[in-house]
PDB file of C-alpha atoms and ligand atoms in Angstrom:
ATOM      1  CA  MET A   1     -50.008   0.912  12.703  1.00  0.00           C
ATOM      2  CA  SER A   2     -51.686  -2.344  11.785  1.00  0.00           C
ATOM      3  CA  PHE A   3     -48.575  -4.334  10.925  1.00  0.00           C
ATOM      4  CA  THR A   4     -45.074  -4.969  12.256  1.00  0.00           C
ATOM      5  CA  ARG A   5     -41.867  -5.605  10.368  1.00  0.00           C
ATOM      6  CA  LEU A   6     -39.660  -8.512  11.433  1.00  0.00           C
ATOM      7  CA  ARG A   7     -36.168  -8.244  10.007  1.00  0.00           C
ATOM      8  CA  LEU A   8     -34.809 -11.782   9.584  1.00  0.00           C
ATOM      9  CA  PRO A   9     -31.152 -12.522   8.787  1.00  0.00           C
ATOM     10  CA  LEU A  10     -30.141 -14.184   5.514  1.00  0.00           C
ATOM     11  CA  PRO A  11     -26.922 -16.025   6.370  1.00  0.00           C
ATOM     12  CA  GLY A  12     -24.721 -16.471   3.308  1.00  0.00           C
ATOM     13  CA  MET A  13     -26.733 -14.109   1.124  1.00  0.00           C
ATOM     14  CA  GLU A  14     -25.464 -10.704   0.000  1.00  0.00           C
ATOM     15  CA  LEU A  15     -28.826  -9.075   0.733  1.00  0.00           C
ATOM     16  CA  GLY A  16     -28.213  -9.629   4.457  1.00  0.00           C
ATOM     17  CA  HIS A  17     -31.827  -9.651   5.604  1.00  0.00           C
ATOM     18  CA  VAL A  18     -35.406 -10.209   4.495  1.00  0.00           C
ATOM     19  CA  ASN A  19     -38.412  -8.342   5.894  1.00  0.00           C
ATOM     20  CA  VAL A  20     -41.319 -10.452   7.043  1.00  0.00           C
ATOM     21  CA  TYR A  21     -44.481  -8.526   7.936  1.00  0.00           C
ATOM     22  CA  LEU A  22     -46.898  -9.494  10.674  1.00  0.00           C
ATOM     23  CA  VAL A  23     -50.483  -8.367  10.005  1.00  0.00           C
ATOM     24  CA  LYS A  24     -53.636  -8.692  12.117  1.00  0.00           C
ATOM     25  CA  CYS A  25     -56.316 -11.007  10.763  1.00  0.00           C
ATOM     26  CA  SER A  26     -59.871 -11.822  11.844  1.00  0.00           C
ATOM     27  CA  ASP A  27     -58.814 -15.137  13.392  1.00  0.00           C
ATOM     28  CA  GLY A  28     -55.223 -14.413  14.458  1.00  0.00           C
ATOM     29  CA  TYR A  29     -52.227 -13.111  12.555  1.00  0.00           C
ATOM     30  CA  GLY A  30     -50.839 -13.309   9.059  1.00  0.00           C
ATOM     31  CA  LEU A  31     -47.284 -13.200   7.756  1.00  0.00           C
ATOM     32  CA  VAL A  32     -46.308 -11.673   4.427  1.00  0.00           C
ATOM     33  CA  ASP A  33     -43.357 -13.887   3.374  1.00  0.00           C
ATOM     34  CA  VAL A  34     -41.721 -16.221   5.882  1.00  0.00           C
ATOM     35  CA  GLY A  35     -37.952 -16.144   5.351  1.00  0.00           C
ATOM     36  CA  LEU A  36     -35.061 -18.466   4.632  1.00  0.00           C
ATOM     37  CA  ALA A  37     -34.804 -22.032   5.939  1.00  0.00           C
ATOM     38  CA  THR A  38     -31.817 -21.545   8.246  1.00  0.00           C
ATOM     39  CA  TYR A  39     -31.328 -21.814  12.001  1.00  0.00           C
ATOM     40  CA  ASP A  40     -30.657 -18.055  12.360  1.00  0.00           C
ATOM     41  CA  SER A  41     -33.774 -17.059  10.438  1.00  0.00           C
ATOM     42  CA  ALA A  42     -36.042 -19.496  12.274  1.00  0.00           C
ATOM     43  CA  LEU A  43     -34.706 -18.284  15.619  1.00  0.00           C
ATOM     44  CA  ALA A  44     -35.167 -14.625  14.660  1.00  0.00           C
ATOM     45  CA  LEU A  45     -38.743 -15.307  13.563  1.00  0.00           C
ATOM     46  CA  LEU A  46     -39.663 -17.078  16.818  1.00  0.00           C
ATOM     47  CA  ARG A  47     -37.936 -14.419  18.949  1.00  0.00           C
ATOM     48  CA  GLY A  48     -39.605 -11.612  17.012  1.00  0.00           C
ATOM     49  CA  LEU A  49     -43.034 -13.139  17.529  1.00  0.00           C
ATOM     50  CA  LYS A  50     -42.315 -13.723  21.226  1.00  0.00           C
ATOM     51  CA  GLN A  51     -41.332 -10.078  21.721  1.00  0.00           C
ATOM     52  CA  LEU A  52     -44.634  -9.048  20.183  1.00  0.00           C
ATOM     53  CA  GLY A  53     -46.549 -11.439  22.424  1.00  0.00           C
ATOM     54  CA  VAL A  54     -47.689 -13.561  19.480  1.00  0.00           C
ATOM     55  CA  ARG A  55     -47.624 -17.343  19.848  1.00  0.00           C
ATOM     56  CA  PRO A  56     -46.643 -19.249  16.665  1.00  0.00           C
ATOM     57  CA  GLY A  57     -49.998 -21.052  16.837  1.00  0.00           C
ATOM     58  CA  GLU A  58     -51.749 -17.716  16.349  1.00  0.00           C
ATOM     59  CA  ILE A  59     -50.325 -17.423  12.821  1.00  0.00           C
ATOM     60  CA  THR A  60     -53.325 -18.452  10.739  1.00  0.00           C
ATOM     61  CA  LYS A  61     -52.361 -17.069   7.316  1.00  0.00           C
ATOM     62  CA  VAL A  62     -49.201 -16.864   5.255  1.00  0.00           C
ATOM     63  CA  PHE A  63     -49.015 -14.747   2.092  1.00  0.00           C
ATOM     64  CA  VAL A  64     -45.921 -15.429   0.029  1.00  0.00           C
ATOM     65  CA  THR A  65     -44.893 -12.915  -2.635  1.00  0.00           C
ATOM     66  CA  HIS A  66     -42.832 -15.357  -4.725  1.00  0.00           C
ATOM     67  CA  PHE A  67     -41.025 -18.673  -4.663  1.00  0.00           C
ATOM     68  CA  HIS A  68     -37.455 -17.457  -4.055  1.00  0.00           C
ATOM     69  CA  ALA A  69     -35.560 -19.144  -1.211  1.00  0.00           C
ATOM     70  CA  ASP A  70     -35.306 -16.087   1.047  1.00  0.00           C
ATOM     71  CA  HIS A  71     -39.088 -15.598   0.967  1.00  0.00           C
ATOM     72  CA  ILE A  72     -40.598 -19.057   1.051  1.00  0.00           C
ATOM     73  CA  THR A  73     -38.308 -21.822   2.331  1.00  0.00           C
ATOM     74  CA  LEU A  74     -39.105 -21.344   6.031  1.00  0.00           C
ATOM     75  CA  ALA A  75     -42.754 -22.245   5.290  1.00  0.00           C
ATOM     76  CA  GLN A  76     -42.350 -25.904   6.255  1.00  0.00           C
ATOM     77  CA  PHE A  77     -40.880 -24.864   9.616  1.00  0.00           C
ATOM     78  CA  LEU A  78     -43.914 -22.669  10.195  1.00  0.00           C
ATOM     79  CA  ALA A  79     -46.220 -25.528   9.229  1.00  0.00           C
ATOM     80  CA  GLU A  80     -44.654 -27.560  12.068  1.00  0.00           C
ATOM     81  CA  VAL A  81     -45.287 -24.951  14.770  1.00  0.00           C
ATOM     82  CA  SER A  82     -48.613 -23.662  13.461  1.00  0.00           C
ATOM     83  CA  SER A  83     -51.270 -24.594  10.890  1.00  0.00           C
ATOM     84  CA  PRO A  84     -51.651 -21.539   8.694  1.00  0.00           C
ATOM     85  CA  ASP A  85     -53.293 -21.327   5.285  1.00  0.00           C
ATOM     86  CA  PHE A  86     -50.516 -20.771   2.755  1.00  0.00           C
ATOM     87  CA  HIS A  87     -51.214 -18.366  -0.117  1.00  0.00           C
ATOM     88  CA  ILE A  88     -49.171 -17.711  -3.260  1.00  0.00           C
ATOM     89  CA  GLY A  89     -49.871 -16.178  -6.691  1.00  0.00           C
ATOM     90  CA  GLU A  90     -51.497 -18.620  -9.111  1.00  0.00           C
ATOM     91  CA  GLY A  91     -48.808 -17.999 -11.750  1.00  0.00           C
ATOM     92  CA  GLU A  92     -46.178 -19.141  -9.299  1.00  0.00           C
ATOM     93  CA  ILE A  93     -47.791 -22.541  -8.884  1.00  0.00           C
ATOM     94  CA  SER A  94     -48.784 -23.236 -12.471  1.00  0.00           C
ATOM     95  CA  ARG A  95     -45.737 -21.894 -14.265  1.00  0.00           C
ATOM     96  CA  VAL A  96     -42.782 -22.851 -12.126  1.00  0.00           C
ATOM     97  CA  ALA A  97     -41.423 -26.361 -12.509  1.00  0.00           C
ATOM     98  CA  SER A  98     -41.426 -28.335  -9.302  1.00  0.00           C
ATOM     99  CA  SER A  99     -38.482 -30.539 -10.305  1.00  0.00           C
ATOM    100  CA  PHE A 100     -35.529 -28.452  -9.249  1.00  0.00           C
ATOM    101  CA  ASP A 101     -32.928 -30.677 -10.873  1.00  0.00           C
ATOM    102  CA  ASP A 102     -34.693 -30.315 -14.218  1.00  0.00           C
ATOM    103  CA  LEU A 103     -35.098 -26.590 -13.758  1.00  0.00           C
ATOM    104  CA  ALA A 104     -31.449 -26.061 -12.839  1.00  0.00           C
ATOM    105  CA  LYS A 105     -30.310 -28.157 -15.823  1.00  0.00           C
ATOM    106  CA  MET A 106     -32.596 -26.193 -18.151  1.00  0.00           C
ATOM    107  CA  TYR A 107     -30.928 -22.983 -16.987  1.00  0.00           C
ATOM    108  CA  ALA A 108     -27.418 -24.347 -17.412  1.00  0.00           C
ATOM    109  CA  GLU A 109     -28.166 -25.604 -20.955  1.00  0.00           C
ATOM    110  CA  GLU A 110     -29.863 -22.377 -22.000  1.00  0.00           C
ATOM    111  CA  TYR A 111     -27.059 -20.186 -20.670  1.00  0.00           C
ATOM    112  CA  LYS A 112     -24.456 -22.303 -22.472  1.00  0.00           C
ATOM    113  CA  ARG A 113     -26.464 -21.852 -25.688  1.00  0.00           C
ATOM    114  CA  HIS A 114     -26.244 -18.122 -24.982  1.00  0.00           C
ATOM    115  CA  GLY A 115     -22.463 -18.127 -24.748  1.00  0.00           C
ATOM    116  CA  ALA A 116     -21.805 -18.754 -21.041  1.00  0.00           C
ATOM    117  CA  PRO A 117     -18.604 -20.795 -20.550  1.00  0.00           C
ATOM    118  CA  ALA A 118     -19.350 -24.323 -19.338  1.00  0.00           C
ATOM    119  CA  GLU A 119     -17.655 -23.665 -15.986  1.00  0.00           C
ATOM    120  CA  VAL A 120     -19.966 -20.714 -15.268  1.00  0.00           C
ATOM    121  CA  ALA A 121     -23.112 -22.622 -16.239  1.00  0.00           C
ATOM    122  CA  GLU A 122     -22.091 -25.768 -14.338  1.00  0.00           C
ATOM    123  CA  ALA A 123     -20.962 -23.886 -11.212  1.00  0.00           C
ATOM    124  CA  PHE A 124     -24.333 -22.183 -11.240  1.00  0.00           C
ATOM    125  CA  LEU A 125     -25.996 -25.550 -10.665  1.00  0.00           C
ATOM    126  CA  LYS A 126     -24.145 -25.838  -7.354  1.00  0.00           C
ATOM    127  CA  VAL A 127     -24.513 -22.307  -5.978  1.00  0.00           C
ATOM    128  CA  HIS A 128     -28.094 -21.590  -6.981  1.00  0.00           C
ATOM    129  CA  PRO A 129     -30.506 -21.384  -4.005  1.00  0.00           C
ATOM    130  CA  MET A 130     -32.628 -24.025  -5.750  1.00  0.00           C
ATOM    131  CA  SER A 131     -29.728 -26.411  -5.171  1.00  0.00           C
ATOM    132  CA  ARG A 132     -28.531 -25.085  -1.814  1.00  0.00           C
ATOM    133  CA  PHE A 133     -32.039 -25.128  -0.316  1.00  0.00           C
ATOM    134  CA  ARG A 134     -33.312 -28.017  -2.359  1.00  0.00           C
ATOM    135  CA  LYS A 135     -34.581 -30.041   0.600  1.00  0.00           C
ATOM    136  CA  SER A 136     -36.542 -27.073   1.958  1.00  0.00           C
ATOM    137  CA  PHE A 137     -37.978 -26.325  -1.475  1.00  0.00           C
ATOM    138  CA  GLU A 138     -39.156 -29.908  -1.836  1.00  0.00           C
ATOM    139  CA  ASP A 139     -40.862 -29.766   1.568  1.00  0.00           C
ATOM    140  CA  VAL A 140     -42.417 -26.405   0.814  1.00  0.00           C
ATOM    141  CA  TRP A 141     -43.754 -27.568  -2.525  1.00  0.00           C
ATOM    142  CA  ARG A 142     -45.606 -30.422  -0.814  1.00  0.00           C
ATOM    143  CA  LEU A 143     -47.560 -28.020   1.400  1.00  0.00           C
ATOM    144  CA  GLN A 144     -51.179 -27.300   0.553  1.00  0.00           C
ATOM    145  CA  TRP A 145     -51.031 -23.930  -1.254  1.00  0.00           C
ATOM    146  CA  ARG A 146     -54.017 -21.713  -1.973  1.00  0.00           C
ATOM    147  CA  SER A 147     -53.485 -19.953  -5.269  1.00  0.00           C
ATOM    148  CA  VAL A 148     -54.305 -16.261  -5.261  1.00  0.00           C
ATOM    149  CA  ARG A 149     -55.720 -14.433  -8.305  1.00  0.00           C
ATOM    150  CA  ASP A 150     -55.097 -10.865  -9.398  1.00  0.00           C
ATOM    151  CA  ASP A 151     -57.346  -8.420  -7.516  1.00  0.00           C
ATOM    152  CA  GLU A 152     -58.569 -11.093  -5.125  1.00  0.00           C
ATOM    153  CA  GLY A 153     -59.759  -9.812  -1.757  1.00  0.00           C
ATOM    154  CA  LEU A 154     -58.175 -11.716   1.132  1.00  0.00           C
ATOM    155  CA  ASP A 155     -58.478 -11.888   4.890  1.00  0.00           C
ATOM    156  CA  CYS A 156     -56.317  -9.589   7.055  1.00  0.00           C
ATOM    157  CA  GLY A 157     -57.447  -6.538   5.041  1.00  0.00           C
ATOM    158  CA  LEU A 158     -55.300  -7.514   2.062  1.00  0.00           C
ATOM    159  CA  ARG A 159     -55.914  -7.545  -1.671  1.00  0.00           C
ATOM    160  CA  ALA A 160     -53.658  -9.472  -4.048  1.00  0.00           C
ATOM    161  CA  ILE A 161     -52.128  -7.713  -7.040  1.00  0.00           C
ATOM    162  CA  SER A 162     -50.480 -10.012  -9.564  1.00  0.00           C
ATOM    163  CA  THR A 163     -47.097  -8.508 -10.524  1.00  0.00           C
ATOM    164  CA  PRO A 164     -45.252 -10.935 -12.839  1.00  0.00           C
ATOM    165  CA  GLY A 165     -41.708 -10.006 -13.855  1.00  0.00           C
ATOM    166  CA  HIS A 166     -39.193 -10.757 -11.096  1.00  0.00           C
ATOM    167  CA  THR A 167     -40.818 -14.207 -11.105  1.00  0.00           C
ATOM    168  CA  PRO A 168     -43.664 -15.412 -13.365  1.00  0.00           C
ATOM    169  CA  GLY A 169     -46.276 -15.317 -10.602  1.00  0.00           C
ATOM    170  CA  HIS A 170     -44.936 -12.653  -8.246  1.00  0.00           C
ATOM    171  CA  THR A 171     -47.778 -11.176  -6.180  1.00  0.00           C
ATOM    172  CA  VAL A 172     -47.883  -8.109  -3.950  1.00  0.00           C
ATOM    173  CA  TYR A 173     -50.435  -7.569  -1.191  1.00  0.00           C
ATOM    174  CA  ALA A 174     -52.189  -4.214  -0.875  1.00  0.00           C
ATOM    175  CA  ALA A 175     -53.477  -2.943   2.475  1.00  0.00           C
ATOM    176  CA  ALA A 176     -55.337   0.315   3.179  1.00  0.00           C
ATOM    177  CA  HIS A 177     -52.135   2.121   4.214  1.00  0.00           C
ATOM    178  CA  GLY A 178     -49.691   0.749   1.644  1.00  0.00           C
ATOM    179  CA  ILE A 179     -48.512  -2.216  -0.388  1.00  0.00           C
ATOM    180  CA  PHE A 180     -46.330  -5.145   0.707  1.00  0.00           C
ATOM    181  CA  THR A 181     -44.177  -5.220  -2.405  1.00  0.00           C
ATOM    182  CA  GLY A 182     -42.003  -8.330  -1.961  1.00  0.00           C
ATOM    183  CA  ASP A 183     -39.159  -8.009  -4.483  1.00  0.00           C
ATOM    184  CA  HIS A 184     -41.311  -6.220  -7.081  1.00  0.00           C
ATOM    185  CA  VAL A 185     -40.308  -2.748  -5.873  1.00  0.00           C
ATOM    186  CA  LEU A 186     -37.232  -2.347  -3.665  1.00  0.00           C
ATOM    187  CA  PRO A 187     -35.966   0.986  -2.302  1.00  0.00           C
ATOM    188  CA  LYS A 188     -32.248   0.794  -3.173  1.00  0.00           C
ATOM    189  CA  ILE A 189     -31.642  -1.944  -5.715  1.00  0.00           C
ATOM    190  CA  THR A 190     -33.369  -2.945  -8.933  1.00  0.00           C
ATOM    191  CA  PRO A 191     -34.923  -6.417  -8.711  1.00  0.00           C
ATOM    192  CA  ASN A 192     -33.323  -8.993 -10.991  1.00  0.00           C
ATOM    193  CA  ILE A 193     -35.397  -9.487 -14.137  1.00  0.00           C
ATOM    194  CA  SER A 194     -34.194 -12.671 -15.748  1.00  0.00           C
ATOM    195  CA  TRP A 195     -35.061 -15.324 -18.286  1.00  0.00           C
ATOM    196  CA  TYR A 196     -37.516 -18.105 -17.331  1.00  0.00           C
ATOM    197  CA  PRO A 197     -37.992 -21.412 -19.144  1.00  0.00           C
ATOM    198  CA  ILE A 198     -41.552 -20.485 -20.103  1.00  0.00           C
ATOM    199  CA  PRO A 199     -42.258 -20.192 -23.851  1.00  0.00           C
ATOM    200  CA  GLY A 200     -43.454 -16.729 -24.851  1.00  0.00           C
ATOM    201  CA  PHE A 201     -42.773 -15.200 -21.420  1.00  0.00           C
ATOM    202  CA  ASN A 202     -41.287 -11.728 -21.880  1.00  0.00           C
ATOM    203  CA  PRO A 203     -40.181 -10.994 -18.301  1.00  0.00           C
ATOM    204  CA  LEU A 204     -39.158  -7.367 -18.750  1.00  0.00           C
ATOM    205  CA  LYS A 205     -42.362  -6.472 -20.600  1.00  0.00           C
ATOM    206  CA  GLU A 206     -44.405  -8.147 -17.865  1.00  0.00           C
ATOM    207  CA  TYR A 207     -42.347  -6.395 -15.202  1.00  0.00           C
ATOM    208  CA  LEU A 208     -42.828  -2.923 -16.700  1.00  0.00           C
ATOM    209  CA  LYS A 209     -46.571  -3.571 -16.983  1.00  0.00           C
ATOM    210  CA  SER A 210     -46.621  -4.791 -13.375  1.00  0.00           C
ATOM    211  CA  LEU A 211     -44.837  -1.630 -12.189  1.00  0.00           C
ATOM    212  CA  LYS A 212     -47.770   0.421 -13.486  1.00  0.00           C
ATOM    213  CA  LYS A 213     -50.121  -1.599 -11.288  1.00  0.00           C
ATOM    214  CA  VAL A 214     -48.414  -0.336  -8.121  1.00  0.00           C
ATOM    215  CA  ALA A 215     -47.573   3.203  -9.282  1.00  0.00           C
ATOM    216  CA  THR A 216     -49.693   4.871  -6.606  1.00  0.00           C
ATOM    217  CA  ASN A 217     -48.905   7.530  -4.040  1.00  0.00           C
ATOM    218  CA  LYS A 218     -49.091   4.881  -1.324  1.00  0.00           C
ATOM    219  CA  ARG A 219     -46.223   3.642   0.789  1.00  0.00           C
ATOM    220  CA  GLY A 220     -44.355   0.464  -0.108  1.00  0.00           C
ATOM    221  CA  TYR A 221     -43.219  -2.171   2.381  1.00  0.00           C
ATOM    222  CA  PRO A 222     -40.466  -4.083   0.589  1.00  0.00           C
ATOM    223  CA  ALA A 223     -38.950  -7.485   1.352  1.00  0.00           C
ATOM    224  CA  HIS A 224     -35.475  -5.937   1.548  1.00  0.00           C
ATOM    225  CA  GLY A 225     -34.560  -2.499   2.895  1.00  0.00           C
ATOM    226  CA  ASP A 226     -36.675   0.224   4.452  1.00  0.00           C
ATOM    227  CA  GLU A 227     -40.124   1.586   3.735  1.00  0.00           C
ATOM    228  CA  ILE A 228     -40.683   3.313   0.371  1.00  0.00           C
ATOM    229  CA  GLY A 229     -42.346   6.700   0.927  1.00  0.00           C
ATOM    230  CA  ASN A 230     -44.010   6.984  -2.469  1.00  0.00           C
ATOM    231  CA  LEU A 231     -44.399   4.025  -4.798  1.00  0.00           C
ATOM    232  CA  ALA A 232     -45.159   6.145  -7.868  1.00  0.00           C
ATOM    233  CA  LEU A 233     -41.786   7.899  -7.603  1.00  0.00           C
ATOM    234  CA  ARG A 234     -39.830   4.685  -7.069  1.00  0.00           C
ATOM    235  CA  THR A 235     -41.560   2.819  -9.907  1.00  0.00           C
ATOM    236  CA  GLU A 236     -40.770   5.752 -12.211  1.00  0.00           C
ATOM    237  CA  GLU A 237     -37.061   5.401 -11.317  1.00  0.00           C
ATOM    238  CA  LEU A 238     -37.198   1.675 -12.053  1.00  0.00           C
ATOM    239  CA  VAL A 239     -38.817   2.257 -15.457  1.00  0.00           C
ATOM    240  CA  ARG A 240     -36.086   4.808 -16.320  1.00  0.00           C
ATOM    241  CA  HIS A 241     -33.394   2.332 -15.242  1.00  0.00           C
ATOM    242  CA  HIS A 242     -34.665  -0.323 -17.648  1.00  0.00           C
ATOM    243  CA  GLU A 243     -35.202   2.177 -20.439  1.00  0.00           C
ATOM    244  CA  GLU A 244     -31.555   3.253 -20.126  1.00  0.00           C
ATOM    245  CA  ARG A 245     -30.408  -0.351 -20.036  1.00  0.00           C
ATOM    246  CA  LEU A 246     -32.398  -1.116 -23.213  1.00  0.00           C
ATOM    247  CA  ARG A 247     -30.631   1.781 -24.946  1.00  0.00           C
ATOM    248  CA  GLU A 248     -27.272   0.577 -23.677  1.00  0.00           C
ATOM    249  CA  VAL A 249     -27.896  -2.935 -25.021  1.00  0.00           C
ATOM    250  CA  MET A 250     -28.775  -1.446 -28.428  1.00  0.00           C
ATOM    251  CA  ALA A 251     -25.646   0.713 -28.295  1.00  0.00           C
ATOM    252  CA  VAL A 252     -23.219  -2.170 -27.608  1.00  0.00           C
ATOM    253  CA  LEU A 253     -24.846  -4.469 -30.166  1.00  0.00           C
ATOM    254  CA  ARG A 254     -22.826  -3.310 -33.173  1.00  0.00           C
ATOM    255  CA  GLU A 255     -21.971  -6.812 -34.372  1.00  0.00           C
ATOM    256  CA  PRO A 256     -23.407 -10.305 -33.775  1.00  0.00           C
ATOM    257  CA  MET A 257     -23.029 -11.132 -30.080  1.00  0.00           C
ATOM    258  CA  THR A 258     -24.157 -13.781 -27.657  1.00  0.00           C
ATOM    259  CA  THR A 259     -26.125 -12.818 -24.563  1.00  0.00           C
ATOM    260  CA  TYR A 260     -22.975 -13.529 -22.548  1.00  0.00           C
ATOM    261  CA  GLN A 261     -20.961 -11.052 -24.627  1.00  0.00           C
ATOM    262  CA  VAL A 262     -23.660  -8.407 -24.212  1.00  0.00           C
ATOM    263  CA  ALA A 263     -23.558  -8.971 -20.427  1.00  0.00           C
ATOM    264  CA  GLN A 264     -19.759  -8.520 -20.508  1.00  0.00           C
ATOM    265  CA  LYS A 265     -20.069  -5.217 -22.378  1.00  0.00           C
ATOM    266  CA  ILE A 266     -22.801  -3.367 -20.516  1.00  0.00           C
ATOM    267  CA  SER A 267     -22.112  -1.476 -17.286  1.00  0.00           C
ATOM    268  CA  TRP A 268     -23.223  -2.861 -13.936  1.00  0.00           C
ATOM    269  CA  ASP A 269     -23.756  -0.945 -10.686  1.00  0.00           C
ATOM    270  CA  ALA A 270     -21.950  -3.712  -8.784  1.00  0.00           C
ATOM    271  CA  GLY A 271     -18.725  -3.283 -10.810  1.00  0.00           C
ATOM    272  CA  PRO A 272     -17.184  -4.876 -13.904  1.00  0.00           C
ATOM    273  CA  PHE A 273     -18.705  -8.169 -15.060  1.00  0.00           C
ATOM    274  CA  GLU A 274     -15.368 -10.008 -15.033  1.00  0.00           C
ATOM    275  CA  GLN A 275     -15.030  -9.433 -11.276  1.00  0.00           C
ATOM    276  CA  PHE A 276     -18.450 -10.937 -10.497  1.00  0.00           C
ATOM    277  CA  ASP A 277     -18.669 -14.300  -8.771  1.00  0.00           C
ATOM    278  CA  VAL A 278     -20.510 -17.059 -10.627  1.00  0.00           C
ATOM    279  CA  TYR A 279     -23.793 -16.241  -8.945  1.00  0.00           C
ATOM    280  CA  ASN A 280     -23.753 -12.587  -9.998  1.00  0.00           C
ATOM    281  CA  LYS A 281     -22.527 -13.487 -13.485  1.00  0.00           C
ATOM    282  CA  ILE A 282     -25.590 -15.659 -13.928  1.00  0.00           C
ATOM    283  CA  PHE A 283     -27.802 -12.831 -12.665  1.00  0.00           C
ATOM    284  CA  ALA A 284     -26.159 -10.463 -15.149  1.00  0.00           C
ATOM    285  CA  ILE A 285     -26.579 -12.881 -18.076  1.00  0.00           C
ATOM    286  CA  GLY A 286     -30.242 -13.324 -17.163  1.00  0.00           C
ATOM    287  CA  GLU A 287     -30.694  -9.571 -16.951  1.00  0.00           C
ATOM    288  CA  ALA A 288     -29.061  -9.030 -20.371  1.00  0.00           C
ATOM    289  CA  TYR A 289     -31.200 -11.840 -21.811  1.00  0.00           C
ATOM    290  CA  SER A 290     -34.477 -10.330 -20.553  1.00  0.00           C
ATOM    291  CA  HIS A 291     -33.580  -7.004 -22.184  1.00  0.00           C
ATOM    292  CA  LEU A 292     -32.670  -8.721 -25.467  1.00  0.00           C
ATOM    293  CA  LEU A 293     -35.987 -10.610 -25.423  1.00  0.00           C
ATOM    294  CA  TYR A 294     -37.795  -7.329 -24.923  1.00  0.00           C
ATOM    295  CA  LEU A 295     -35.960  -5.718 -27.846  1.00  0.00           C
ATOM    296  CA  GLU A 296     -36.597  -8.793 -29.992  1.00  0.00           C
ATOM    297  CA  GLU A 297     -40.355  -8.612 -29.431  1.00  0.00           C
ATOM    298  CA  ALA A 298     -40.228  -4.866 -30.116  1.00  0.00           C
ATOM    299  CA  GLY A 299     -38.608  -5.663 -33.492  1.00  0.00           C
ATOM    300  CA  LEU A 300     -35.320  -3.915 -32.693  1.00  0.00           C
ATOM    301  CA  VAL A 301     -33.025  -6.947 -32.512  1.00  0.00           C
ATOM    302  CA  ARG A 302     -33.176 -10.399 -34.051  1.00  0.00           C
ATOM    303  CA  ARG A 303     -31.514 -13.687 -33.213  1.00  0.00           C
ATOM    304  CA  VAL A 304     -29.508 -16.059 -35.367  1.00  0.00           C
ATOM    305  CA  GLU A 305     -29.209 -19.628 -34.107  1.00  0.00           C
ATOM    306  CA  LYS A 306     -25.919 -21.333 -34.980  1.00  0.00           C
ATOM    307  CA  ASP A 307     -23.752 -23.308 -32.564  1.00  0.00           C
ATOM    308  CA  LYS A 308     -24.880 -20.629 -30.130  1.00  0.00           C
ATOM    309  CA  VAL A 309     -27.550 -17.945 -30.170  1.00  0.00           C
ATOM    310  CA  TYR A 310     -26.306 -14.642 -31.607  1.00  0.00           C
ATOM    311  CA  TRP A 311     -28.115 -11.320 -31.521  1.00  0.00           C
ATOM    312  CA  LEU A 312     -28.073  -8.730 -34.305  1.00  0.00           C
ATOM    313  CA  PRO A 313     -29.630  -5.315 -34.622  1.00  0.00           C
ATOM    314  CA  ALA A 314     -32.785  -5.585 -36.736  1.00  0.00           C
ATOM    315  CA  GLU A 315     -32.621  -4.010 -40.202  1.00  0.00           C
ATOM    316  CA  ARG A 316     -34.985  -1.239 -39.244  1.00  0.00           C
ATOM    317  CA  ARG A 317     -33.085   0.937 -36.807  1.00  0.00           C
ATOM    318  CA  ASP A 318     -34.998   4.141 -37.461  1.00  0.00           C
ATOM    319  CA  ASN A 319     -36.953   3.980 -34.211  1.00  0.00           C
ATOM    320  CA  LEU A 320     -33.883   3.560 -32.003  1.00  0.00           C
ATOM    321  CA  GLN A 321     -34.692   6.712 -30.113  1.00  0.00           C
ATOM    322  CA  ASN A 322     -38.172   5.440 -29.354  1.00  0.00           C
ATOM    323  CA  ILE A 323     -37.906   2.076 -27.695  1.00  0.00           C
ATOM    324  CA  PRO A 324     -41.588   1.363 -27.090  1.00  0.00           C
ATOM    325  CA  LEU A 325     -42.518   0.867 -23.448  1.00  0.00           C
ATOM    326  CA  PRO A 326     -45.645  -1.102 -22.589  1.00  0.00           C
TER     327      PRO A 326
HETATM  328 ZN1   ZN B   1     -36.737 -12.652  -5.223  1.00  0.00          ZN
END
């Protein structure tokens, strides 16, 4: 096997761990994702490398799948103990705001406009990883990043595949034996597909298109959980999940509703919406919003802007049974 999985802890995060993959490169080693900027994660990374007989200085390349805290924030730490080239999808650099205060405020305002109570939106500002790991994010954003294009051949036997959806510039890295999927395809849970403050960005549509790009009979090496035996089968399950959710959103939308009300009404694997903590409520609102945006572009729902944004079924409901998939 030409790679090794390092399972790093994620203290304070429900996911529990993130997988970081060590790959062999022409001039040393590469890491796919680096982990969360905490003492426990940094220690686990150094110990893992030591057990494998790899010195930190031998890490010459880092390939990050996306800008979420559990994948990227340990990058500055790595830059201190080694001097790797840092790679990330070009969409992640150009389309994600680097001012985290502004970004967090944009989210809070948008979610209030979509019916979230002020206390949910405001609490979100405090618990979001962008706030909790703000210092690390600021450090990481100052690093010299090499932007990676779709289908670009890279060192370490990898090829980048641009897979926007979970984030605007999410990128997976294909090797001969399988694909390092980041959060794009996970074995047990469905990645959160949420709204982004990017005009015209239809995250669910992008995500479903991106799933097709990895629907191969290869293995998947995800950022959370164990190896995926067959990516085509798992991506098919994920498409079905979103198709069902789109139908459910249409089914509950019998009268004008805000995104928040839609999120309250639809069923969630994790339990009833009202029992969610603030963090998961925000995830759920974002998830409902991305499905409503998809249905809006498909011409099946429309919005009315008043004091808040309300959604209505579009007049033409004849094609309800055939929600078009990209
Ligand atoms: Zn993520």
